[in-house]
Amino acid sequence: MDNRFKGRSMRQSYDWGLVVIYLLLVFIGWANIYASVHSAEPSSIFDTNVRSGMQFLWMITAFGLAAFIMFLFPPRLWESASIPLYLIVLALLVIVIFVSKDVKGSHSWFEFGRVKFQPAEISKITTSLLLAFVMSRSGFKISDWKSFLLAAAVIGLPMLVIVAESETGSALVYVGFIFVLYREGLTGWILMLIGMAILLFILTLTASPYTSILVAIGVISFCNALNSGRIWRWLYTFGSFILVMALLPWGLSELTEWLVPGAAVFPEADPSVQQAILDASHWDFLMKIRPMHLLMLSVGVAVPYFAVRAYKEKNLFMSLSVIALLASVALVFSTEFLFEKVLQDHQRSRIEVLLGMKEDPAGVGYNVAQSKIAIGSGGFLGKGYLNGTQTTYGFVPEQSTDFIFCTVGEEWGFVGCTVVILLYVLLIIRIIRDAERSREHFTRIYGYCVASCLFMHLFINVGMTVGLMPVIGIPLPLMSYGGSSLWAFTVLIFIFIALDHEERKYF
């Protein structure tokens, strides 16, 4: 070894800053778990008959796992073991569907007495390891379709099985791996298309398919304008088209009134009058035309034209635009099926309340309403530890698990929430920083996987507690009650710390 590395201690080669942030979040979570249960179950914080005591046991075992990964397990074995570990956990994800009990509509837990184990939590680790293994191989290029489809399959297989378990919240975390693909060279247009798909889903539910398709055409046209460089020509052409289509409902009504006087305003309550007017005119077919029909006719003419043009000009972006438009139309018309058949009743209700489609403060909206009251009542400095009224009297359901953040908000206030969020931000930034410094592709990609998982959990959970995301049952990393979640995030983080340490010894 080079002389300049001699004398470099183990203490210097580990990122102890990451370890300290991890410990702070774990102990903050433990203290708040006790705060959420102490009034309903008065006892010591170490009493294993209550959740705070059980969490203490999970913490001790998690620290043991962390020490084993850091000091005893050879870091390079994670790379070679990524394929068998992935397959084992994927098999567990399938098996649990058939052998587990129904827990609030979900089949995702193995039960061994008081201990429950959720393979979906461990799956994030094995997916991250295999994705890092696949993408770090020589010859892998994200711009190559075969490479892209291989990476997508690694992410998509466990995601689909978890959806089959009715664990939509856990499956949503896998969307975060798109940031890893983006870091490794995936075009930013893919991110825009994913954002557009989410927008179309919401618009179709809250507005109409007509509006959704207009938005899809507008976004795709704008992207083509930016890509082609002829921005004003594209915007003028497609902007005019969208304007005309947007005015169609009004224009058809006026045209029908002019051709068939009274047809647009005749009373719907008297069908005989309505039918008499239609029978007396030669323009009754106009009454059957809807703006959506003309819009779909326009799309049906435009798509073949641009497909042929893209083929002749060998224009990849235009080809992708045609595919995106067809996918958008398919998504719009399949939204109702996805919403009604794929999502469960309670999940649909939560989305409807979130989007303002219905009011239900005493039903599915109760959790969020009470959570917002708890956080808001904390004010700037909070009510003080163990003094939160919403917490003390148990107004917020699942407060030690999915809604642990509202305990922080009520008892520690705005300052406490800010400190917790900053700790998470520092954790994610530090992981990304170490990943960027890595010379090993496997370590860098795995580090971005870890950061993406943490970010998605943080974003969804905090957004859920303040009413910006639907309640989908997802824990706050390292803080929510639960052994599976704490162990999974501990292993996820400390594998990266061990891999990073392996490099720090030599670079």
Coordinates of N, CA, C and O in Angstrom, one line a residue, residues 281-438:
S281 N -85.8 18.2 -38.1 CA -84.6 18.9 -38.7 C -83.8 17.8 -39.5 O -84.0 16.6 -39.3
H282 N -83.0 18.4 -40.3 CA -82.0 17.5 -41.1 C -80.7 17.5 -40.4 O -79.7 17.0 -41.0
W283 N -80.6 18.1 -39.2 CA -79.3 18.3 -38.6 C -79.2 17.5 -37.2 O -78.4 17.8 -36.4
D284 N -80.1 16.5 -37.1 CA -80.1 15.8 -35.8 C -78.8 15.1 -35.5 O -78.5 14.8 -34.3
F285 N -78.0 14.8 -36.5 CA -76.7 14.1 -36.2 C -75.8 15.0 -35.4 O -74.9 14.5 -34.7
L286 N -76.0 16.3 -35.6 CA -75.1 17.2 -34.8 C -75.3 17.0 -33.3 O -74.4 17.2 -32.5
M287 N -76.5 16.6 -32.9 CA -76.8 16.5 -31.5 C -76.0 15.3 -30.9 O -75.9 15.2 -29.7
K288 N -75.6 14.4 -31.8 CA -74.9 13.2 -31.3 C -73.4 13.4 -31.2 O -72.6 12.6 -30.7
I289 N -72.9 14.5 -31.8 CA -71.4 14.8 -31.9 C -71.0 15.4 -30.6 O -71.6 16.4 -30.1
R290 N -69.9 14.9 -30.0 CA -69.3 15.5 -28.8 C -67.9 16.0 -29.1 O -67.3 15.5 -30.0
P291 N -67.5 17.0 -28.4 CA -66.1 17.4 -28.6 C -65.0 16.3 -28.5 O -64.1 16.3 -29.3
M292 N -65.3 15.4 -27.7 CA -64.3 14.3 -27.6 C -64.2 13.5 -28.9 O -63.2 13.0 -29.2
H293 N -65.4 13.3 -29.6 CA -65.4 12.6 -30.8 C -64.4 13.3 -31.9 O -63.6 12.7 -32.6
L294 N -64.6 14.6 -32.0 CA -63.7 15.4 -32.9 C -62.3 15.4 -32.5 O -61.4 15.3 -33.3
L295 N -62.1 15.4 -31.1 CA -60.7 15.4 -30.6 C -60.0 14.1 -31.0 O -58.9 14.0 -31.5
M296 N -60.7 13.0 -30.8 CA -60.2 11.6 -31.1 C -60.0 11.5 -32.6 O -59.1 10.8 -33.0
L297 N -60.9 12.0 -33.4 CA -60.7 12.0 -34.8 C -59.4 12.7 -35.2 O -58.6 12.2 -36.1
S298 N -59.2 13.9 -34.6 CA -58.0 14.6 -34.9 C -56.7 13.8 -34.5 O -55.7 13.8 -35.3
V299 N -56.8 13.2 -33.3 CA -55.6 12.4 -32.9 C -55.5 11.2 -33.8 O -54.3 10.8 -34.2
G300 N -56.6 10.6 -34.3 CA -56.5 9.4 -35.2 C -55.9 9.8 -36.5 O -55.2 8.9 -37.1
V301 N -56.1 11.0 -37.0 CA -55.4 11.5 -38.2 C -54.0 11.9 -38.0 O -53.1 11.5 -38.8
A302 N -53.7 12.6 -36.9 CA -52.4 13.1 -36.6 C -51.4 12.0 -36.3 O -50.2 12.1 -36.8
V303 N -51.8 11.0 -35.6 CA -50.8 10.0 -35.1 C -50.2 9.2 -36.3 O -49.0 9.1 -36.4
P304 N -51.0 8.7 -37.3 CA -50.4 8.0 -38.4 C -49.5 9.0 -39.2 O -48.4 8.5 -39.7
Y305 N -49.9 10.2 -39.4 CA -49.1 11.2 -40.1 C -47.7 11.4 -39.5 O -46.7 11.3 -40.2
F306 N -47.7 11.6 -38.2 CA -46.4 11.9 -37.5 C -45.6 10.6 -37.4 O -44.4 10.6 -37.3
A307 N -46.3 9.4 -37.3 CA -45.5 8.2 -37.2 C -44.8 7.9 -38.5 O -43.6 7.5 -38.5
V308 N -45.5 8.1 -39.7 CA -44.8 8.0 -41.0 C -43.7 9.0 -41.1 O -42.6 8.6 -41.6
R309 N -43.9 10.2 -40.7 CA -42.9 11.2 -40.9 C -41.7 10.9 -40.0 O -40.6 11.1 -40.4
A310 N -41.9 10.4 -38.8 CA -40.8 10.1 -37.9 C -40.0 9.0 -38.4 O -38.8 9.0 -38.3
Y311 N -40.7 8.0 -39.1 CA -40.0 6.9 -39.7 C -39.1 7.3 -40.9 O -37.9 6.9 -41.0
K312 N -39.7 8.2 -41.7 CA -38.9 8.7 -42.9 C -37.7 9.5 -42.5 O -36.6 9.4 -43.0
E313 N -37.9 10.4 -41.5 CA -36.9 11.3 -41.0 C -35.9 10.7 -40.0 O -35.0 11.3 -39.6
K314 N -36.2 9.4 -39.6 CA -35.4 8.8 -38.5 C -35.4 9.6 -37.3 O -34.3 9.7 -36.6
N315 N -36.5 10.2 -36.9 CA -36.5 11.2 -35.8 C -37.0 10.4 -34.6 O -38.2 10.1 -34.4
L316 N -36.0 10.0 -33.7 CA -36.4 9.2 -32.5 C -37.3 10.0 -31.6 O -38.3 9.4 -31.0
F317 N -37.1 11.3 -31.4 CA -37.9 12.0 -30.4 C -39.4 12.1 -30.9 O -40.3 12.0 -30.1
M318 N -39.5 12.3 -32.2 CA -40.9 12.3 -32.7 C -41.6 10.9 -32.6 O -42.8 10.9 -32.3
S319 N -40.8 9.9 -32.8 CA -41.4 8.5 -32.6 C -41.8 8.3 -31.1 O -42.9 7.8 -30.9
L320 N -41.0 8.8 -30.2 CA -41.3 8.7 -28.8 C -42.6 9.5 -28.4 O -43.4 9.2 -27.6
S321 N -42.7 10.7 -29.1 CA -43.8 11.5 -28.9 C -45.1 10.8 -29.3 O -46.2 10.9 -28.7
V322 N -45.1 10.1 -30.5 CA -46.3 9.4 -31.0 C -46.6 8.3 -30.0 O -47.8 8.1 -29.6
I323 N -45.6 7.6 -29.5 CA -45.8 6.5 -28.5 C -46.4 7.1 -27.2 O -47.3 6.6 -26.6
A324 N -45.9 8.3 -26.8 CA -46.3 8.9 -25.6 C -47.8 9.4 -25.7 O -48.6 9.3 -24.7
L325 N -48.1 9.9 -26.9 CA -49.5 10.3 -27.1 C -50.5 9.1 -27.0 O -51.6 9.2 -26.4
L326 N -50.1 8.1 -27.7 CA -51.0 6.9 -27.6 C -51.1 6.3 -26.2 O -52.2 5.9 -25.8
A327 N -49.9 6.3 -25.5 CA -50.0 5.9 -24.1 C -50.8 6.8 -23.2 O -51.5 6.3 -22.3
S328 N -50.8 8.1 -23.5 CA -51.6 9.0 -22.8 C -53.1 8.8 -23.0 O -53.9 8.8 -22.0
V329 N -53.5 8.5 -24.3 CA -54.9 8.2 -24.5 C -55.3 6.9 -23.9 O -56.4 6.9 -23.3
A330 N -54.4 5.9 -23.9 CA -54.8 4.7 -23.3 C -54.9 4.9 -21.7 O -55.8 4.3 -21.1
L331 N -54.0 5.7 -21.2 CA -54.1 5.9 -19.7 C -55.4 6.6 -19.3 O -56.0 6.3 -18.3
V332 N -55.8 7.6 -20.1 CA -57.0 8.4 -19.8 C -58.2 7.5 -19.8 O -59.0 7.5 -18.9
F333 N -58.3 6.6 -20.8 CA -59.5 5.7 -20.9 C -59.4 4.5 -20.0 O -60.4 3.8 -19.9
S334 N -58.2 4.3 -19.4 CA -58.1 3.1 -18.5 C -58.1 3.6 -17.0 O -58.1 2.8 -16.1
T335 N -58.1 4.9 -16.8 CA -58.1 5.5 -15.4 C -59.3 5.0 -14.6 O -59.1 4.6 -13.4
E336 N -60.4 5.0 -15.2 CA -61.6 4.5 -14.4 C -61.4 3.1 -14.0 O -61.8 2.7 -12.9
F337 N -60.9 2.2 -14.9 CA -60.7 0.8 -14.6 C -59.7 0.7 -13.5 O -59.9 -0.1 -12.5
L338 N -58.5 1.4 -13.6 CA -57.5 1.4 -12.6 C -58.0 1.8 -11.2 O -57.8 1.2 -10.2
F339 N -58.8 2.9 -11.3 CA -59.4 3.5 -10.0 C -60.4 2.6 -9.4 O -60.4 2.4 -8.1
E340 N -61.2 2.0 -10.2 CA -62.3 1.2 -9.6 C -61.9 -0.3 -9.3 O -62.4 -0.9 -8.4
K341 N -61.1 -0.9 -10.1 CA -60.8 -2.3 -10.0 C -59.5 -2.6 -9.3 O -59.4 -3.6 -8.6
V342 N -58.4 -1.8 -9.5 CA -57.1 -2.0 -8.9 C -57.0 -1.6 -7.5 O -56.6 -2.3 -6.6
L343 N -57.5 -0.3 -7.2 CA -57.4 0.2 -5.9 C -58.5 -0.3 -5.0 O -59.6 -0.6 -5.5
Q344 N -58.3 -0.5 -3.7 CA -59.3 -0.9 -2.8 C -60.2 0.2 -2.4 O -59.9 1.4 -2.6
D345 N -61.3 -0.1 -1.7 CA -62.3 0.9 -1.4 C -61.7 2.0 -0.5 O -61.9 3.2 -0.8
H346 N -60.9 1.6 0.5 CA -60.4 2.6 1.4 C -59.3 3.5 0.7 O -59.2 4.7 1.0
Q347 N -58.6 2.9 -0.3 CA -57.6 3.7 -1.0 C -58.3 4.7 -2.0 O -57.9 5.8 -2.1
R348 N -59.4 4.3 -2.6 CA -60.2 5.2 -3.5 C -60.7 6.3 -2.6 O -60.7 7.5 -3.0
S349 N -61.3 6.0 -1.5 CA -61.9 7.0 -0.6 C -60.8 8.1 -0.2 O -61.1 9.3 -0.2
R350 N -59.6 7.6 0.1 CA -58.5 8.5 0.6 C -58.1 9.4 -0.5 O -57.9 10.6 -0.3
I351 N -58.0 8.9 -1.8 CA -57.7 9.8 -2.9 C -58.8 10.8 -3.2 O -58.5 11.9 -3.5
E352 N -60.0 10.3 -3.1 CA -61.2 11.2 -3.4 C -61.2 12.4 -2.3 O -61.5 13.5 -2.7
V353 N -60.9 12.1 -1.1 CA -60.9 13.1 0.0 C -59.7 14.1 -0.3 O -59.9 15.3 -0.2
L354 N -58.5 13.5 -0.6 CA -57.4 14.3 -0.9 C -57.6 15.3 -2.1 O -57.2 16.5 -2.0
L355 N -58.2 14.8 -3.1 CA -58.5 15.6 -4.3 C -59.7 16.5 -4.2 O -60.0 17.2 -5.2
G356 N -60.4 16.4 -3.1 CA -61.5 17.3 -2.9 C -62.8 16.8 -3.6 O -63.7 17.6 -3.8
M357 N -62.8 15.5 -4.0 CA -63.9 15.0 -4.8 C -65.1 14.7 -3.8 O -66.2 14.6 -4.2
K358 N -64.7 14.5 -2.5 CA -65.8 14.4 -1.5 C -65.3 14.8 -0.2 O -64.0 14.8 0.0
E359 N -66.1 15.1 0.7 CA -65.8 15.5 2.1 C -66.2 14.4 3.0 O -67.3 13.8 3.0
D360 N -65.2 14.0 3.9 CA -65.5 12.9 4.8 C -64.6 13.1 6.1 O -63.8 12.3 6.4
P361 N -64.8 14.2 6.8 CA -64.0 14.5 8.0 C -64.1 13.5 9.1 O -63.2 13.3 9.9
A362 N -65.2 12.7 9.2 CA -65.5 11.8 10.2 C -65.1 10.4 9.8 O -65.1 9.4 10.6
G363 N -64.8 10.2 8.5 CA -64.5 8.9 8.0 C -63.0 8.7 7.6 O -62.1 8.9 8.4
V364 N -62.8 8.5 6.3 CA -61.4 8.3 5.8 C -60.5 9.6 6.0 O -59.3 9.5 6.0
G365 N -61.2 10.8 6.1 CA -60.4 12.0 6.3 C -60.1 12.3 7.8 O -59.5 13.3 8.1
Y366 N -60.6 11.4 8.7 CA -60.4 11.7 10.1 C -59.0 11.7 10.5 O -58.5 12.6 11.2
N367 N -58.2 10.7 10.1 CA -56.8 10.6 10.4 C -56.0 11.9 10.1 O -55.3 12.4 10.9
V368 N -56.2 12.3 8.8 CA -55.5 13.5 8.4 C -56.0 14.7 9.1 O -55.1 15.6 9.5
A369 N -57.3 14.9 9.3 CA -57.8 16.0 10.0 C -57.2 16.1 11.4 O -56.8 17.2 11.9
Q370 N -57.2 15.0 12.1 CA -56.6 15.0 13.5 C -55.1 15.2 13.5 O -54.6 15.9 14.4
S371 N -54.4 14.7 12.5 CA -53.0 14.9 12.4 C -52.7 16.4 12.2 O -51.8 16.9 12.8
K372 N -53.4 17.0 11.3 CA -53.2 18.5 11.0 C -53.5 19.3 12.3 O -52.8 20.3 12.5
I373 N -54.6 18.9 13.0 CA -54.9 19.6 14.3 C -53.7 19.5 15.2 O -53.3 20.4 15.9
A374 N -53.2 18.2 15.4 CA -52.1 18.0 16.3 C -50.8 18.8 15.9 O -50.2 19.5 16.8
I375 N -50.5 18.8 14.6 CA -49.3 19.5 14.2 C -49.5 21.1 14.3 O -48.6 21.8 14.8
G376 N -50.7 21.5 13.9 CA -51.0 22.9 14.0 C -51.0 23.4 15.5 O -50.6 24.6 15.8
S377 N -51.5 22.6 16.4 CA -51.6 23.0 17.8 C -50.3 23.1 18.5 O -50.2 23.8 19.5
G378 N -49.2 22.5 17.9 CA -47.9 22.6 18.5 C -47.3 24.0 18.4 O -46.4 24.3 19.2
G379 N -47.7 24.8 17.4 CA -47.2 26.1 17.3 C -45.7 26.1 17.0 O -45.2 25.2 16.3
F380 N -45.0 27.1 17.5 CA -43.6 27.3 17.1 C -42.7 26.4 17.9 O -41.8 25.7 17.4
L381 N -42.9 26.3 19.3 CA -42.0 25.5 20.1 C -42.7 24.2 20.7 O -42.0 23.4 21.3
G382 N -44.0 24.0 20.4 CA -44.6 22.8 20.8 C -45.2 22.9 22.3 O -44.9 23.9 23.0
K383 N -45.9 21.9 22.7 CA -46.5 21.9 24.0 C -45.6 21.3 25.1 O -46.0 21.3 26.2
G384 N -44.5 20.7 24.6 CA -43.6 20.1 25.6 C -43.8 18.6 25.6 O -44.9 18.1 25.3
Y385 N -42.7 17.9 25.9 CA -42.7 16.4 25.8 C -43.7 15.8 26.8 O -43.7 16.2 27.9
L386 N -44.5 14.9 26.3 CA -45.5 14.2 27.0 C -46.7 15.1 27.4 O -47.6 14.7 28.2
N387 N -46.8 16.3 26.8 CA -47.9 17.2 27.1 C -48.8 17.5 26.0 O -49.7 18.3 26.1
G388 N -48.7 16.7 24.9 CA -49.6 16.9 23.7 C -51.0 16.4 24.0 O -51.1 15.2 24.4
T389 N -52.0 17.2 23.9 CA -53.4 16.7 24.1 C -53.9 15.7 23.1 O -54.5 14.8 23.4
Q390 N -53.6 16.0 21.8 CA -54.1 15.1 20.8 C -53.4 13.7 21.0 O -54.0 12.7 20.8
T391 N -52.1 13.8 21.4 CA -51.3 12.6 21.6 C -51.8 11.9 22.9 O -52.0 10.7 22.9
T392 N -52.0 12.6 23.9 CA -52.3 12.1 25.2 C -53.7 11.4 25.2 O -53.8 10.3 25.8
Y393 N -54.6 11.9 24.5 CA -56.0 11.4 24.5 C -56.2 10.5 23.3 O -57.4 10.1 23.0
G394 N -55.2 10.2 22.5 CA -55.3 9.2 21.4 C -56.2 9.6 20.3 O -56.9 8.7 19.7
F395 N -56.3 10.9 19.9 CA -57.2 11.3 18.8 C -56.7 10.9 17.5 O -57.5 10.7 16.5
V396 N -55.4 10.7 17.3 CA -54.8 10.4 16.0 C -54.5 8.9 15.9 O -53.7 8.4 16.7
P397 N -55.3 8.1 15.1 CA -55.0 6.7 15.0 C -53.6 6.4 14.4 O -53.1 7.3 13.6
E398 N -53.1 5.3 14.7 CA -51.7 4.9 14.2 C -50.7 5.9 14.4 O -49.8 6.1 13.6
Q399 N -50.7 6.5 15.6 CA -49.8 7.7 15.9 C -48.4 7.2 16.1 O -47.4 8.0 15.9
S400 N -48.2 6.0 16.5 CA -46.8 5.5 16.8 C -46.2 4.9 15.5 O -45.0 4.6 15.5
T401 N -47.0 4.7 14.5 CA -46.5 4.1 13.2 C -46.5 5.2 12.1 O -45.5 5.9 11.9
D402 N -47.5 5.1 11.3 CA -47.6 6.0 10.1 C -47.7 7.5 10.4 O -47.2 8.3 9.7
F403 N -48.2 7.8 11.6 CA -48.4 9.3 11.9 C -47.5 9.7 13.1 O -47.9 10.6 13.8
I404 N -46.3 9.1 13.2 CA -45.4 9.5 14.3 C -45.0 11.0 14.1 O -44.7 11.7 15.1
F405 N -45.0 11.5 12.9 CA -44.5 12.9 12.7 C -45.4 13.9 13.3 O -45.0 15.0 13.8
C406 N -46.7 13.6 13.5 CA -47.6 14.6 14.1 C -47.4 14.6 15.6 O -47.7 15.7 16.2
T407 N -46.8 13.6 16.2 CA -46.4 13.7 17.6 C -45.2 14.7 17.8 O -45.2 15.5 18.7
V408 N -44.3 14.6 16.8 CA -43.2 15.6 16.8 C -43.7 17.0 16.7 O -43.4 17.9 17.4
G409 N -44.7 17.2 15.8 CA -45.3 18.5 15.5 C -46.0 19.1 16.7 O -45.9 20.3 17.1
E410 N -46.8 18.2 17.4 CA -47.5 18.7 18.6 C -46.7 19.0 19.8 O -46.8 20.1 20.4
E411 N -45.7 18.1 20.1 CA -45.0 18.3 21.3 C -43.7 19.1 21.2 O -43.2 19.7 22.1
W412 N -43.2 19.2 20.0 CA -41.9 19.9 19.7 C -42.1 21.1 18.8 O -41.2 21.9 18.5
G413 N -43.3 21.2 18.2 CA -43.6 22.4 17.4 C -42.9 22.5 16.1 O -42.3 21.5 15.6
F414 N -43.0 23.7 15.5 CA -42.3 23.9 14.2 C -40.8 23.7 14.3 O -40.2 23.2 13.4
V415 N -40.2 24.1 15.4 CA -38.8 23.9 15.6 C -38.4 22.4 15.6 O -37.5 22.0 14.9
G416 N -39.2 21.6 16.3 CA -38.9 20.1 16.3 C -39.1 19.5 14.9 O -38.2 18.7 14.5
C417 N -40.1 19.9 14.2 CA -40.3 19.4 12.8 C -39.2 19.8 11.9 O -38.7 18.9 11.1
T418 N -38.7 21.0 12.0 CA -37.6 21.5 11.2 C -36.4 20.7 11.5 O -35.6 20.3 10.6
V419 N -36.1 20.4 12.8 CA -34.9 19.7 13.1 C -34.9 18.3 12.6 O -33.9 17.8 12.0
V420 N -36.1 17.6 12.7 CA -36.2 16.2 12.2 C -36.0 16.2 10.7 O -35.3 15.4 10.1
I421 N -36.7 17.1 10.0 CA -36.6 17.2 8.5 C -35.2 17.5 8.1 O -34.6 16.9 7.1
L422 N -34.5 18.4 8.8 CA -33.1 18.7 8.4 C -32.2 17.5 8.7 O -31.2 17.3 7.9
L423 N -32.5 16.7 9.7 CA -31.6 15.5 9.9 C -31.8 14.6 8.7 O -30.8 14.0 8.3
Y424 N -33.0 14.4 8.2 CA -33.2 13.5 7.1 C -32.5 14.1 5.8 O -31.9 13.4 5.1
V425 N -32.6 15.4 5.7 CA -32.0 16.0 4.5 C -30.5 15.9 4.6 O -29.8 15.5 3.6
L426 N -29.9 16.1 5.8 CA -28.5 15.9 5.9 C -28.1 14.4 5.7 O -27.0 14.2 5.0
L427 N -28.9 13.5 6.1 CA -28.6 12.1 5.9 C -28.6 11.8 4.4 O -27.7 11.1 3.9
I428 N -29.6 12.2 3.7 CA -29.7 12.0 2.2 C -28.5 12.7 1.5 O -27.9 12.1 0.6
I429 N -28.3 13.9 1.8 CA -27.2 14.7 1.1 C -25.8 14.0 1.4 O -25.0 13.9 0.5
R430 N -25.6 13.6 2.6 CA -24.3 13.0 3.0 C -24.1 11.7 2.2 O -23.0 11.3 1.7
I431 N -25.2 10.9 2.1 CA -25.1 9.6 1.3 C -24.8 9.9 -0.2 O -24.0 9.3 -0.8
I432 N -25.5 10.9 -0.7 CA -25.3 11.3 -2.1 C -23.8 11.8 -2.3 O -23.1 11.5 -3.3
R433 N -23.4 12.6 -1.3 CA -22.0 13.1 -1.4 C -21.0 12.0 -1.4 O -20.0 11.9 -2.2
D434 N -21.1 11.0 -0.5 CA -20.2 9.9 -0.4 C -20.3 9.0 -1.7 O -19.3 8.5 -2.2
A435 N -21.5 8.9 -2.2 CA -21.7 8.1 -3.5 C -21.0 8.8 -4.6 O -20.4 8.1 -5.5
E436 N -21.1 10.1 -4.7 CA -20.4 10.8 -5.8 C -18.9 10.7 -5.7 O -18.2 10.7 -6.8
R437 N -18.4 10.6 -4.5 CA -16.9 10.5 -4.4 C -16.4 9.1 -4.7 O -15.2 8.9 -4.8
S438 N -17.3 8.1 -4.8 CA -16.9 6.7 -4.9 C -16.4 6.5 -6.3 O -16.9 7.0 -7.3

